[in-house]
Amino acid sequence: MGKADFLSPKAISNRIKSKGLQKLRWYCQMCQKQCRDENGFKCHCMSESHQRQLLLASEDPTKFMDYFSDEFKSDFVELLRRRFGTKRVHNNIVYNEYISDREHVHMNSTQWETLTDFTKWLGREGLCKVDETPKGWYVQYIDRDPETIRRQEEQARKKKQELDDEERSARFIEEQVRRGRDSKETDETPVYTELKRENEEEKGLDFLLVYLRMFVLFVSLKVINSVLGASALKTAAASSTKRKDTSSGSDSRAEKKKKSALEEIIEMEEKKKKKQQSVRTDYWLQPNIVVKVVTKRLGEKYHKKKAVVTEVRENYTAVVRMIDSGDKLKLDQNHVETVIPAPGKKVLIVNGPYRDTEALLEGIDEKHFCATLTLDSGQHKGKRVDVAYEDFSKLA
């Protein structure tokens, strides 16, 4: 059967279907061919051209991987430089724009397994500035183009020159002000005037007038005091003093009362904190609990794997048995962490006021990093309490 014409309905339909991105599992990076479905990919893998490419790749697989890695790196960095410049941007945003081209080099054919590994490699090679945040990894392109560096140096030099000019102008103005002040001080010469004596008679009259005014004012005050009476003044003074004493006494009692209530609250809070601190310890290991190994010193075989504590030595050291392999290890408390089971499972409280108490996990509060437990033993059996993640662990 012949191939369909270019303008035939079948050919147009095939071109429409091949537009845009296709599924990655049906893409052959070695032949750079994208198949539309599983049957087409299977037929391609059985084709003679694909087999020849595999034979070529098997002779020197490192050569092909290095080629694809170099292509991926150069295209990614070029897109970052051209699209975002030297701005700080999330690595996933750049990667999504990169893979929007259907002819891009796929990451599974390079030496990097994940985008995070590739981002870290860019930072180690000095191609970009990378930093990790709670939202993910961010990259910032480092422009090492000689023309760009020259332009930046020229801008810095112009800025420095402008600052030097401003400083020079400020110094010149200060010098002019200082010279003007010095010349003004030197120009001011003392002026001698003739001594004029005041008339003794006029001076004596002025003094007599002032004395008479003071005497009249004194007599007026005496008359006012006699009219009002000393008893009325004393009564008014005594009543005002009494009111002041009463108000000050009530204010002091209220202040003392408020102060004592505030002190009682502070003392209660301090006692509560001391009680909580007294029941908490810096060690939490307990036998028969499930823990997770978090140290990487033992290799990937035990990292992030769960184990059961079989023995606790000197409060800080535990002998654990790995659940997967059954191996026995001796680990420090800092090398393991507690395990949070699914709701409805039994746990053991390992720290806090309810230490060594078995409980039932009711629910988890991810916002406050704690869980709601129902105590299953002890004198508080049946009580529901909120306990932090690090204060309880799954029972074996």
mmCIF file of C-alpha atoms in Angstrom:
data_model
loop_
_atom_site.group_PDB
_atom_site.id
_atom_site.type_symbol
_atom_site.label_atom_id
_atom_site.label_comp_id
_atom_site.label_asym_id
_atom_site.label_seq_id
_atom_site.Cartn_x
_atom_site.Cartn_y
_atom_site.Cartn_z
ATOM 1 C CA MET A 1 0.000 0.000 0.000
ATOM 2 C CA GLY A 2 1.471 3.365 -1.035
ATOM 3 C CA LYS A 3 2.134 6.294 1.208
ATOM 4 C CA ALA A 4 -0.706 8.806 1.563
ATOM 5 C CA ASP A 5 -0.504 12.065 -0.379
ATOM 6 C CA PHE A 6 0.528 15.249 1.405
ATOM 7 C CA LEU A 7 -2.931 16.818 1.176
ATOM 8 C CA SER A 8 -4.897 13.650 1.692
ATOM 9 C CA PRO A 9 -7.134 13.409 4.801
ATOM 10 C CA LYS A 10 -5.010 10.630 6.270
ATOM 11 C CA ALA A 11 -1.775 12.602 5.890
ATOM 12 C CA ILE A 12 -3.359 15.705 7.430
ATOM 13 C CA SER A 13 -4.696 13.589 10.320
ATOM 14 C CA ASN A 14 -1.247 12.110 10.951
ATOM 15 C CA ARG A 15 0.337 15.564 11.050
ATOM 16 C CA ILE A 16 -2.294 16.811 13.499
ATOM 17 C CA LYS A 17 -1.714 13.831 15.789
ATOM 18 C CA SER A 18 2.055 14.317 15.738
ATOM 19 C CA LYS A 19 1.825 17.960 16.843
ATOM 20 C CA GLY A 20 2.924 18.926 20.323
ATOM 21 C CA LEU A 21 4.509 16.743 22.976
ATOM 22 C CA GLN A 22 4.050 12.992 22.988
ATOM 23 C CA LYS A 23 4.537 10.476 25.777
ATOM 24 C CA LEU A 24 8.125 10.022 26.933
ATOM 25 C CA ARG A 25 7.899 6.230 27.152
ATOM 26 C CA TRP A 26 7.323 6.073 23.403
ATOM 27 C CA TYR A 27 10.350 8.229 22.528
ATOM 28 C CA CYS A 28 13.657 6.723 21.333
ATOM 29 C CA GLN A 29 16.490 9.115 22.177
ATOM 30 C CA MET A 30 19.064 7.056 20.282
ATOM 31 C CA CYS A 31 17.146 7.373 17.007
ATOM 32 C CA GLN A 32 15.503 10.682 18.038
ATOM 33 C CA LYS A 33 12.126 9.348 16.983
ATOM 34 C CA GLN A 34 8.785 9.904 18.705
ATOM 35 C CA CYS A 35 6.105 7.236 18.356
ATOM 36 C CA ARG A 36 2.421 7.956 18.885
ATOM 37 C CA ASP A 37 1.414 4.691 20.558
ATOM 38 C CA GLU A 38 2.772 1.474 22.013
ATOM 39 C CA ASN A 39 2.392 -0.458 18.782
ATOM 40 C CA GLY A 40 4.392 2.105 16.838
ATOM 41 C CA PHE A 41 7.159 2.096 19.466
ATOM 42 C CA LYS A 42 7.273 -1.710 19.375
ATOM 43 C CA CYS A 43 7.591 -1.705 15.600
ATOM 44 C CA HIS A 44 10.356 0.878 15.807
ATOM 45 C CA CYS A 45 12.322 -1.199 18.340
ATOM 46 C CA MET A 46 12.164 -4.185 15.945
ATOM 47 C CA SER A 47 13.305 -2.129 12.964
ATOM 48 C CA GLU A 48 16.725 -2.574 11.384
ATOM 49 C CA SER A 49 17.745 1.076 11.841
ATOM 50 C CA HIS A 50 17.109 0.901 15.608
ATOM 51 C CA GLN A 51 19.131 -2.291 15.901
ATOM 52 C CA ARG A 52 22.055 -0.635 14.095
ATOM 53 C CA GLN A 53 21.925 2.314 16.480
ATOM 54 C CA LEU A 54 21.970 -0.036 19.458
ATOM 55 C CA LEU A 55 25.029 -1.829 18.083
ATOM 56 C CA LEU A 56 26.805 1.504 17.652
ATOM 57 C CA ALA A 57 25.895 2.575 21.178
ATOM 58 C CA SER A 58 27.034 -0.721 22.692
ATOM 59 C CA GLU A 59 30.555 -0.211 21.295
ATOM 60 C CA ASP A 60 31.085 3.010 23.291
ATOM 61 C CA PRO A 61 28.085 3.832 25.548
ATOM 62 C CA THR A 62 29.982 6.548 27.451
ATOM 63 C CA LYS A 63 30.517 8.517 24.269
ATOM 64 C CA PHE A 64 26.795 8.696 23.503
ATOM 65 C CA MET A 65 25.869 9.556 27.100
ATOM 66 C CA ASP A 66 28.453 12.355 27.197
ATOM 67 C CA TYR A 67 27.107 13.689 23.903
ATOM 68 C CA PHE A 68 23.506 13.774 25.130
ATOM 69 C CA SER A 69 24.586 15.249 28.492
ATOM 70 C CA ASP A 70 26.513 18.019 26.786
ATOM 71 C CA GLU A 71 23.570 18.787 24.484
ATOM 72 C CA PHE A 72 21.140 18.889 27.406
ATOM 73 C CA LYS A 73 23.437 21.134 29.468
ATOM 74 C CA SER A 74 24.149 23.599 26.651
ATOM 75 C CA ASP A 75 20.480 23.915 25.617
ATOM 76 C CA PHE A 76 19.305 24.320 29.230
ATOM 77 C CA VAL A 77 21.926 26.972 30.073
ATOM 78 C CA GLU A 78 21.294 28.812 26.800
ATOM 79 C CA LEU A 79 17.550 28.942 27.524
ATOM 80 C CA LEU A 80 18.255 30.184 31.065
ATOM 81 C CA ARG A 81 20.590 32.916 29.766
ATOM 82 C CA ARG A 82 18.369 34.021 26.881
ATOM 83 C CA ARG A 83 14.991 33.800 28.647
ATOM 84 C CA PHE A 84 15.746 34.886 32.222
ATOM 85 C CA GLY A 85 19.178 36.538 32.057
ATOM 86 C CA THR A 86 20.757 36.889 35.495
ATOM 87 C CA LYS A 87 17.440 36.766 37.395
ATOM 88 C CA ARG A 88 16.878 34.205 40.151
ATOM 89 C CA VAL A 89 14.259 31.676 39.003
ATOM 90 C CA HIS A 90 12.868 28.285 40.044
ATOM 91 C CA ASN A 91 14.613 25.432 38.196
ATOM 92 C CA ASN A 92 11.305 23.694 37.429
ATOM 93 C CA ILE A 93 10.058 26.759 35.510
ATOM 94 C CA VAL A 94 13.108 26.673 33.238
ATOM 95 C CA TYR A 95 12.801 22.909 32.784
ATOM 96 C CA ASN A 96 9.123 23.145 31.766
ATOM 97 C CA GLU A 97 9.982 25.702 29.099
ATOM 98 C CA TYR A 98 12.869 23.547 27.911
ATOM 99 C CA ILE A 99 10.801 20.383 27.440
ATOM 100 C CA SER A 100 8.062 22.308 25.594
ATOM 101 C CA ASP A 101 10.212 21.755 22.479
ATOM 102 C CA ARG A 102 9.370 18.279 21.183
ATOM 103 C CA GLU A 103 12.906 17.854 19.788
ATOM 104 C CA HIS A 104 14.614 18.382 23.156
ATOM 105 C CA VAL A 105 17.137 15.956 24.652
ATOM 106 C CA HIS A 106 15.441 13.884 27.342
ATOM 107 C CA MET A 107 17.018 13.769 30.787
ATOM 108 C CA ASN A 108 16.842 9.959 31.030
ATOM 109 C CA SER A 109 19.521 9.762 28.321
ATOM 110 C CA THR A 110 21.986 11.965 30.258
ATOM 111 C CA GLN A 111 24.237 11.355 33.223
ATOM 112 C CA TRP A 112 21.772 13.050 35.613
ATOM 113 C CA GLU A 113 18.873 11.091 37.031
ATOM 114 C CA THR A 114 16.830 14.013 38.393
ATOM 115 C CA LEU A 115 16.530 17.756 37.887
ATOM 116 C CA THR A 116 17.863 18.294 41.422
ATOM 117 C CA ASP A 117 21.090 16.446 40.594
ATOM 118 C CA PHE A 118 21.498 18.550 37.461
ATOM 119 C CA THR A 119 20.883 21.767 39.426
ATOM 120 C CA LYS A 120 23.509 20.812 42.018
ATOM 121 C CA TRP A 121 25.968 20.018 39.194
ATOM 122 C CA LEU A 122 25.431 23.494 37.714
ATOM 123 C CA GLY A 123 26.313 25.013 41.078
ATOM 124 C CA ARG A 124 29.451 22.870 41.490
ATOM 125 C CA GLU A 125 30.671 23.718 37.990
ATOM 126 C CA GLY A 126 30.200 27.445 38.613
ATOM 127 C CA LEU A 127 27.744 27.923 35.739
ATOM 128 C CA CYS A 128 24.945 29.152 37.992
ATOM 129 C CA LYS A 129 24.271 30.236 41.543
ATOM 130 C CA VAL A 130 21.960 27.691 43.172
ATOM 131 C CA ASP A 131 20.190 27.766 46.536
ATOM 132 C CA GLU A 132 17.637 25.508 48.196
ATOM 133 C CA THR A 133 14.440 26.888 49.760
ATOM 134 C CA PRO A 134 11.298 25.250 51.197
ATOM 135 C CA LYS A 135 9.708 25.792 47.766
ATOM 136 C CA GLY A 136 12.517 23.986 45.913
ATOM 137 C CA TRP A 137 15.785 24.805 44.126
ATOM 138 C CA TYR A 138 16.436 28.202 42.531
ATOM 139 C CA VAL A 139 19.063 28.959 39.873
ATOM 140 C CA GLN A 140 20.669 32.207 38.758
ATOM 141 C CA TYR A 141 22.790 32.396 35.619
ATOM 142 C CA ILE A 142 26.340 33.751 35.970
ATOM 143 C CA ASP A 143 27.152 35.846 32.917
ATOM 144 C CA ARG A 144 30.856 35.430 32.098
ATOM 145 C CA ASP A 145 30.730 37.113 28.694
ATOM 146 C CA PRO A 146 33.737 39.484 28.301
ATOM 147 C CA GLU A 147 31.515 42.165 26.778
ATOM 148 C CA THR A 148 29.086 41.987 29.691
ATOM 149 C CA ILE A 149 31.904 42.077 32.232
ATOM 150 C CA ARG A 150 33.406 45.092 30.468
ATOM 151 C CA ARG A 151 30.040 46.856 30.485
ATOM 152 C CA GLN A 152 29.550 46.176 34.197
ATOM 153 C CA GLU A 153 33.038 47.448 35.019
ATOM 154 C CA GLU A 154 32.393 50.587 32.984
ATOM 155 C CA GLN A 155 29.126 51.232 34.835
ATOM 156 C CA ALA A 156 30.871 50.737 38.186
ATOM 157 C CA ARG A 157 33.636 53.135 37.143
ATOM 158 C CA LYS A 158 31.115 55.788 36.079
ATOM 159 C CA LYS A 159 29.245 55.415 39.353
ATOM 160 C CA LYS A 160 32.473 55.787 41.319
ATOM 161 C CA GLN A 161 33.423 58.833 39.289
ATOM 162 C CA GLU A 162 30.048 60.451 40.001
ATOM 163 C CA LEU A 163 30.503 59.801 43.711
ATOM 164 C CA ASP A 164 34.010 61.311 43.554
ATOM 165 C CA ASP A 165 32.622 64.397 41.794
ATOM 166 C CA GLU A 166 29.932 64.836 44.452
ATOM 167 C CA GLU A 167 32.483 64.449 47.222
ATOM 168 C CA ARG A 168 34.786 66.960 45.517
ATOM 169 C CA SER A 169 31.922 69.457 45.197
ATOM 170 C CA ALA A 170 30.989 69.004 48.873
ATOM 171 C CA ARG A 171 34.603 69.629 49.928
ATOM 172 C CA PHE A 172 34.776 72.768 47.748
ATOM 173 C CA ILE A 173 31.581 74.152 49.305
ATOM 174 C CA GLU A 174 32.875 73.456 52.822
ATOM 175 C CA GLU A 175 36.136 75.221 51.991
ATOM 176 C CA GLN A 176 34.280 78.278 50.662
ATOM 177 C CA VAL A 177 32.107 78.422 53.788
ATOM 178 C CA ARG A 178 35.149 78.174 56.045
ATOM 179 C CA ARG A 179 36.957 80.951 54.155
ATOM 180 C CA GLY A 180 33.887 83.192 54.316
ATOM 181 C CA ARG A 181 33.560 82.623 58.070
ATOM 182 C CA ASP A 182 37.267 83.379 58.660
ATOM 183 C CA SER A 183 37.126 86.577 56.580
ATOM 184 C CA LYS A 184 34.004 87.726 58.456
ATOM 185 C CA GLU A 185 35.709 87.225 61.819
ATOM 186 C CA THR A 186 38.782 89.186 60.725
ATOM 187 C CA ASP A 187 36.700 92.088 59.303
ATOM 188 C CA GLU A 188 34.820 92.665 62.567
ATOM 189 C CA THR A 189 36.916 95.291 64.383
ATOM 190 C CA PRO A 190 35.963 96.857 67.766
ATOM 191 C CA VAL A 191 34.201 100.257 67.593
ATOM 192 C CA TYR A 192 34.935 102.688 70.431
ATOM 193 C CA THR A 193 32.111 105.025 71.539
ATOM 194 C CA GLU A 194 31.929 107.870 73.990
ATOM 195 C CA LEU A 195 30.940 107.022 77.577
ATOM 196 C CA LYS A 196 27.594 108.601 78.514
ATOM 197 C CA ARG A 197 26.609 108.845 82.158
ATOM 198 C CA GLU A 198 22.936 108.610 83.193
ATOM 199 C CA ASN A 199 21.298 111.432 85.083
ATOM 200 C CA GLU A 200 21.291 110.654 88.802
ATOM 201 C CA GLU A 201 17.985 112.440 89.392
ATOM 202 C CA GLU A 202 16.101 110.489 86.683
ATOM 203 C CA LYS A 203 17.536 107.214 88.012
ATOM 204 C CA GLY A 204 16.286 108.000 91.561
ATOM 205 C CA LEU A 205 12.755 108.824 90.334
ATOM 206 C CA ASP A 206 12.484 105.549 88.424
ATOM 207 C CA PHE A 207 13.455 103.570 91.511
ATOM 208 C CA LEU A 208 10.852 105.415 93.641
ATOM 209 C CA LEU A 209 8.055 104.602 91.162
ATOM 210 C CA VAL A 210 8.886 100.896 91.187
ATOM 211 C CA TYR A 211 8.867 100.820 94.992
ATOM 212 C CA LEU A 212 5.454 102.530 95.177
ATOM 213 C CA ARG A 213 3.913 99.991 92.744
ATOM 214 C CA MET A 214 5.151 97.070 94.837
ATOM 215 C CA PHE A 215 3.724 98.622 98.026
ATOM 216 C CA VAL A 216 0.267 99.105 96.452
ATOM 217 C CA LEU A 217 0.219 95.467 95.278
ATOM 218 C CA PHE A 218 1.107 94.200 98.766
ATOM 219 C CA VAL A 219 -1.691 96.228 100.407
ATOM 220 C CA SER A 220 -4.237 94.919 97.894
ATOM 221 C CA LEU A 221 -3.349 91.297 98.695
ATOM 222 C CA LYS A 222 -3.794 91.972 102.421
ATOM 223 C CA VAL A 223 -7.269 93.344 101.887
ATOM 224 C CA ILE A 224 -8.350 90.325 99.778
ATOM 225 C CA ASN A 225 -7.145 87.846 102.426
ATOM 226 C CA SER A 226 -9.044 89.662 105.176
ATOM 227 C CA VAL A 227 -12.302 89.605 103.179
ATOM 228 C CA LEU A 228 -12.241 85.920 102.312
ATOM 229 C CA GLY A 229 -11.233 84.792 105.758
ATOM 230 C CA ALA A 230 -8.685 82.319 106.839
ATOM 231 C CA SER A 231 -11.266 79.731 107.982
ATOM 232 C CA ALA A 232 -12.818 79.351 104.523
ATOM 233 C CA LEU A 233 -9.449 78.936 102.953
ATOM 234 C CA LYS A 234 -8.473 76.284 105.523
ATOM 235 C CA THR A 235 -11.729 74.350 105.020
ATOM 236 C CA ALA A 236 -11.298 74.293 101.265
ATOM 237 C CA ALA A 237 -7.700 73.200 101.619
ATOM 238 C CA ALA A 238 -8.604 70.434 104.082
ATOM 239 C CA SER A 239 -11.411 69.064 101.846
ATOM 240 C CA SER A 240 -9.183 69.043 98.769
ATOM 241 C CA THR A 241 -6.439 67.268 100.715
ATOM 242 C CA LYS A 242 -8.939 64.660 101.956
ATOM 243 C CA ARG A 243 -10.205 64.016 98.439
ATOM 244 C CA LYS A 244 -6.656 63.580 97.188
ATOM 245 C CA ASP A 245 -5.818 61.179 100.023
ATOM 246 C CA THR A 246 -8.990 59.121 99.379
ATOM 247 C CA SER A 247 -8.419 58.886 95.616
ATOM 248 C CA SER A 248 -4.717 58.045 96.073
ATOM 249 C CA GLY A 249 -5.578 55.369 98.652
ATOM 250 C CA SER A 250 -8.212 53.716 96.415
ATOM 251 C CA ASP A 251 -5.863 53.877 93.412
ATOM 252 C CA SER A 252 -3.040 52.302 95.388
ATOM 253 C CA ARG A 253 -5.339 49.505 96.662
ATOM 254 C CA ALA A 254 -6.642 48.820 93.132
ATOM 255 C CA GLU A 255 -3.124 48.865 91.748
ATOM 256 C CA LYS A 256 -1.992 46.526 94.517
ATOM 257 C CA LYS A 257 -4.937 44.227 93.785
ATOM 258 C CA LYS A 258 -4.230 44.202 90.052
ATOM 259 C CA LYS A 259 -0.574 43.710 90.653
ATOM 260 C CA SER A 260 -1.156 40.756 92.963
ATOM 261 C CA ALA A 261 -3.507 39.077 90.411
ATOM 262 C CA LEU A 262 -0.932 39.556 87.647
ATOM 263 C CA GLU A 263 1.769 38.151 89.880
ATOM 264 C CA GLU A 264 -0.392 35.113 90.606
ATOM 265 C CA ILE A 265 -0.830 34.421 86.875
ATOM 266 C CA ILE A 266 2.917 34.786 86.274
ATOM 267 C CA GLU A 267 3.690 32.446 89.149
ATOM 268 C CA MET A 268 1.206 29.864 87.832
ATOM 269 C CA GLU A 269 2.780 29.983 84.353
ATOM 270 C CA GLU A 270 6.285 29.636 85.793
ATOM 271 C CA LYS A 271 5.198 26.646 87.888
ATOM 272 C CA LYS A 272 3.591 25.047 84.827
ATOM 273 C CA LYS A 273 6.759 25.545 82.752
ATOM 274 C CA LYS A 274 8.936 24.139 85.542
ATOM 275 C CA LYS A 275 6.640 21.110 85.831
ATOM 276 C CA GLN A 276 6.828 20.438 82.082
ATOM 277 C CA GLN A 277 10.601 20.870 82.063
ATOM 278 C CA SER A 278 10.968 18.513 85.007
ATOM 279 C CA VAL A 279 9.048 15.691 83.263
ATOM 280 C CA ARG A 280 10.899 16.141 79.934
ATOM 281 C CA THR A 281 14.331 14.605 79.404
ATOM 282 C CA ASP A 282 16.906 14.809 76.649
ATOM 283 C CA TYR A 283 16.711 11.036 76.056
ATOM 284 C CA TRP A 284 13.660 9.194 74.716
ATOM 285 C CA LEU A 285 14.704 5.711 73.569
ATOM 286 C CA GLN A 286 12.445 2.886 74.773
ATOM 287 C CA PRO A 287 12.408 -0.877 74.042
ATOM 288 C CA ASN A 288 9.822 -2.343 71.647
ATOM 289 C CA ILE A 289 9.278 0.836 69.641
ATOM 290 C CA VAL A 290 9.758 1.276 65.902
ATOM 291 C CA VAL A 291 12.319 3.867 64.777
ATOM 292 C CA LYS A 292 13.710 5.059 61.448
ATOM 293 C CA VAL A 293 17.457 5.194 60.683
ATOM 294 C CA VAL A 294 18.344 8.718 59.487
ATOM 295 C CA THR A 295 22.150 8.581 59.407
ATOM 296 C CA LYS A 296 23.927 8.111 56.071
ATOM 297 C CA ARG A 297 27.140 6.756 57.602
ATOM 298 C CA LEU A 298 25.901 3.174 57.319
ATOM 299 C CA GLY A 299 25.223 3.488 53.583
ATOM 300 C CA GLU A 300 22.075 3.399 51.497
ATOM 301 C CA LYS A 301 21.265 -0.120 52.711
ATOM 302 C CA TYR A 302 20.074 1.152 56.110
ATOM 303 C CA HIS A 303 19.268 4.797 55.345
ATOM 304 C CA LYS A 304 15.555 5.634 55.810
ATOM 305 C CA LYS A 305 14.850 2.013 56.827
ATOM 306 C CA LYS A 306 12.786 1.050 59.864
ATOM 307 C CA ALA A 307 13.972 -0.985 62.835
ATOM 308 C CA VAL A 308 12.750 -2.222 66.229
ATOM 309 C CA VAL A 309 14.559 -1.214 69.423
ATOM 310 C CA THR A 310 15.432 -4.402 71.297
ATOM 311 C CA GLU A 311 17.637 -2.926 74.037
ATOM 312 C CA VAL A 312 18.516 0.510 75.443
ATOM 313 C CA ARG A 313 21.966 1.118 76.945
ATOM 314 C CA GLU A 314 22.871 4.125 79.070
ATOM 315 C CA ASN A 315 19.705 5.992 77.926
ATOM 316 C CA TYR A 316 21.276 7.254 74.678
ATOM 317 C CA THR A 317 22.335 4.067 72.849
ATOM 318 C CA ALA A 318 19.994 1.476 71.333
ATOM 319 C CA VAL A 319 20.453 -2.002 69.918
ATOM 320 C CA VAL A 320 18.032 -2.267 66.997
ATOM 321 C CA ARG A 321 16.921 -5.054 64.652
ATOM 322 C CA MET A 322 16.249 -4.041 61.037
ATOM 323 C CA ILE A 323 12.757 -5.025 59.923
ATOM 324 C CA ASP A 324 13.698 -5.725 56.298
ATOM 325 C CA SER A 325 16.969 -7.644 56.658
ATOM 326 C CA GLY A 326 16.938 -8.676 60.331
ATOM 327 C CA ASP A 327 20.436 -7.231 60.889
ATOM 328 C CA LYS A 328 21.322 -6.012 64.382
ATOM 329 C CA LEU A 329 22.910 -2.586 64.780
ATOM 330 C CA LYS A 330 24.073 -0.431 67.663
ATOM 331 C CA LEU A 331 23.026 3.174 67.082
ATOM 332 C CA ASP A 332 23.102 6.453 68.937
ATOM 333 C CA GLN A 333 19.900 8.344 69.706
ATOM 334 C CA ASN A 334 20.830 11.062 67.174
ATOM 335 C CA HIS A 335 20.995 8.457 64.373
ATOM 336 C CA VAL A 336 17.304 7.501 64.591
ATOM 337 C CA GLU A 337 13.929 9.247 64.794
ATOM 338 C CA THR A 338 10.409 8.315 65.866
ATOM 339 C CA VAL A 339 7.892 6.700 63.488
ATOM 340 C CA ILE A 340 4.299 7.954 63.143
ATOM 341 C CA PRO A 341 1.878 5.136 62.215
ATOM 342 C CA ALA A 342 -1.510 5.344 60.555
ATOM 343 C CA PRO A 343 -4.507 6.470 62.665
ATOM 344 C CA GLY A 344 -5.935 3.676 64.778
ATOM 345 C CA LYS A 345 -2.529 2.123 65.570
ATOM 346 C CA LYS A 346 -0.946 1.828 69.022
ATOM 347 C CA VAL A 347 1.956 4.066 70.013
ATOM 348 C CA LEU A 348 4.152 4.620 73.059
ATOM 349 C CA ILE A 349 4.710 8.095 74.514
ATOM 350 C CA VAL A 350 8.485 8.386 74.997
ATOM 351 C CA ASN A 351 8.796 11.890 76.471
ATOM 352 C CA GLY A 352 6.776 14.505 78.315
ATOM 353 C CA PRO A 353 4.304 14.296 81.223
ATOM 354 C CA TYR A 354 2.753 11.027 79.914
ATOM 355 C CA ARG A 355 6.062 9.214 79.364
ATOM 356 C CA ASP A 356 5.961 5.350 79.199
ATOM 357 C CA THR A 357 2.187 5.416 78.520
ATOM 358 C CA GLU A 358 0.646 3.415 75.707
ATOM 359 C CA ALA A 359 -1.910 5.265 73.587
ATOM 360 C CA LEU A 360 -4.064 4.987 70.478
ATOM 361 C CA LEU A 361 -3.425 7.378 67.574
ATOM 362 C CA GLU A 362 -6.671 9.191 66.756
ATOM 363 C CA GLY A 363 -5.569 11.833 64.250
ATOM 364 C CA ILE A 364 -2.657 13.973 63.042
ATOM 365 C CA ASP A 365 -2.502 17.790 63.075
ATOM 366 C CA GLU A 366 0.036 18.639 60.353
ATOM 367 C CA LYS A 367 -0.350 22.389 60.908
ATOM 368 C CA HIS A 368 0.875 22.244 64.532
ATOM 369 C CA PHE A 369 3.177 19.178 64.101
ATOM 370 C CA CYS A 370 1.342 17.121 66.700
ATOM 371 C CA ALA A 371 -1.118 14.246 66.989
ATOM 372 C CA THR A 372 -4.216 13.503 69.076
ATOM 373 C CA LEU A 373 -3.757 10.408 71.263
ATOM 374 C CA THR A 374 -6.125 8.507 73.543
ATOM 375 C CA LEU A 375 -4.257 7.169 76.569
ATOM 376 C CA ASP A 376 -4.644 3.383 76.853
ATOM 377 C CA SER A 377 -2.884 2.766 80.168
ATOM 378 C CA GLY A 378 -2.036 4.426 83.475
ATOM 379 C CA GLN A 379 -4.187 6.516 85.798
ATOM 380 C CA HIS A 380 -5.245 8.840 82.942
ATOM 381 C CA LYS A 381 -6.642 6.011 80.799
ATOM 382 C CA GLY A 382 -9.216 7.249 78.295
ATOM 383 C CA LYS A 383 -7.961 10.839 78.317
ATOM 384 C CA ARG A 384 -7.318 12.548 74.951
ATOM 385 C CA VAL A 385 -4.136 14.611 74.710
ATOM 386 C CA ASP A 386 -2.141 16.393 71.992
ATOM 387 C CA VAL A 387 1.483 15.194 71.761
ATOM 388 C CA ALA A 388 4.283 16.440 69.478
ATOM 389 C CA TYR A 389 5.647 14.167 66.734
ATOM 390 C CA GLU A 390 8.980 13.617 68.477
ATOM 391 C CA ASP A 391 7.376 12.571 71.782
ATOM 392 C CA PHE A 392 5.730 9.324 70.624
ATOM 393 C CA SER A 393 6.551 6.401 68.350
ATOM 394 C CA LYS A 394 4.907 3.329 66.874
ATOM 395 C CA LEU A 395 4.835 0.169 68.997
ATOM 396 C CA ALA A 396 6.408 -2.952 67.541
#
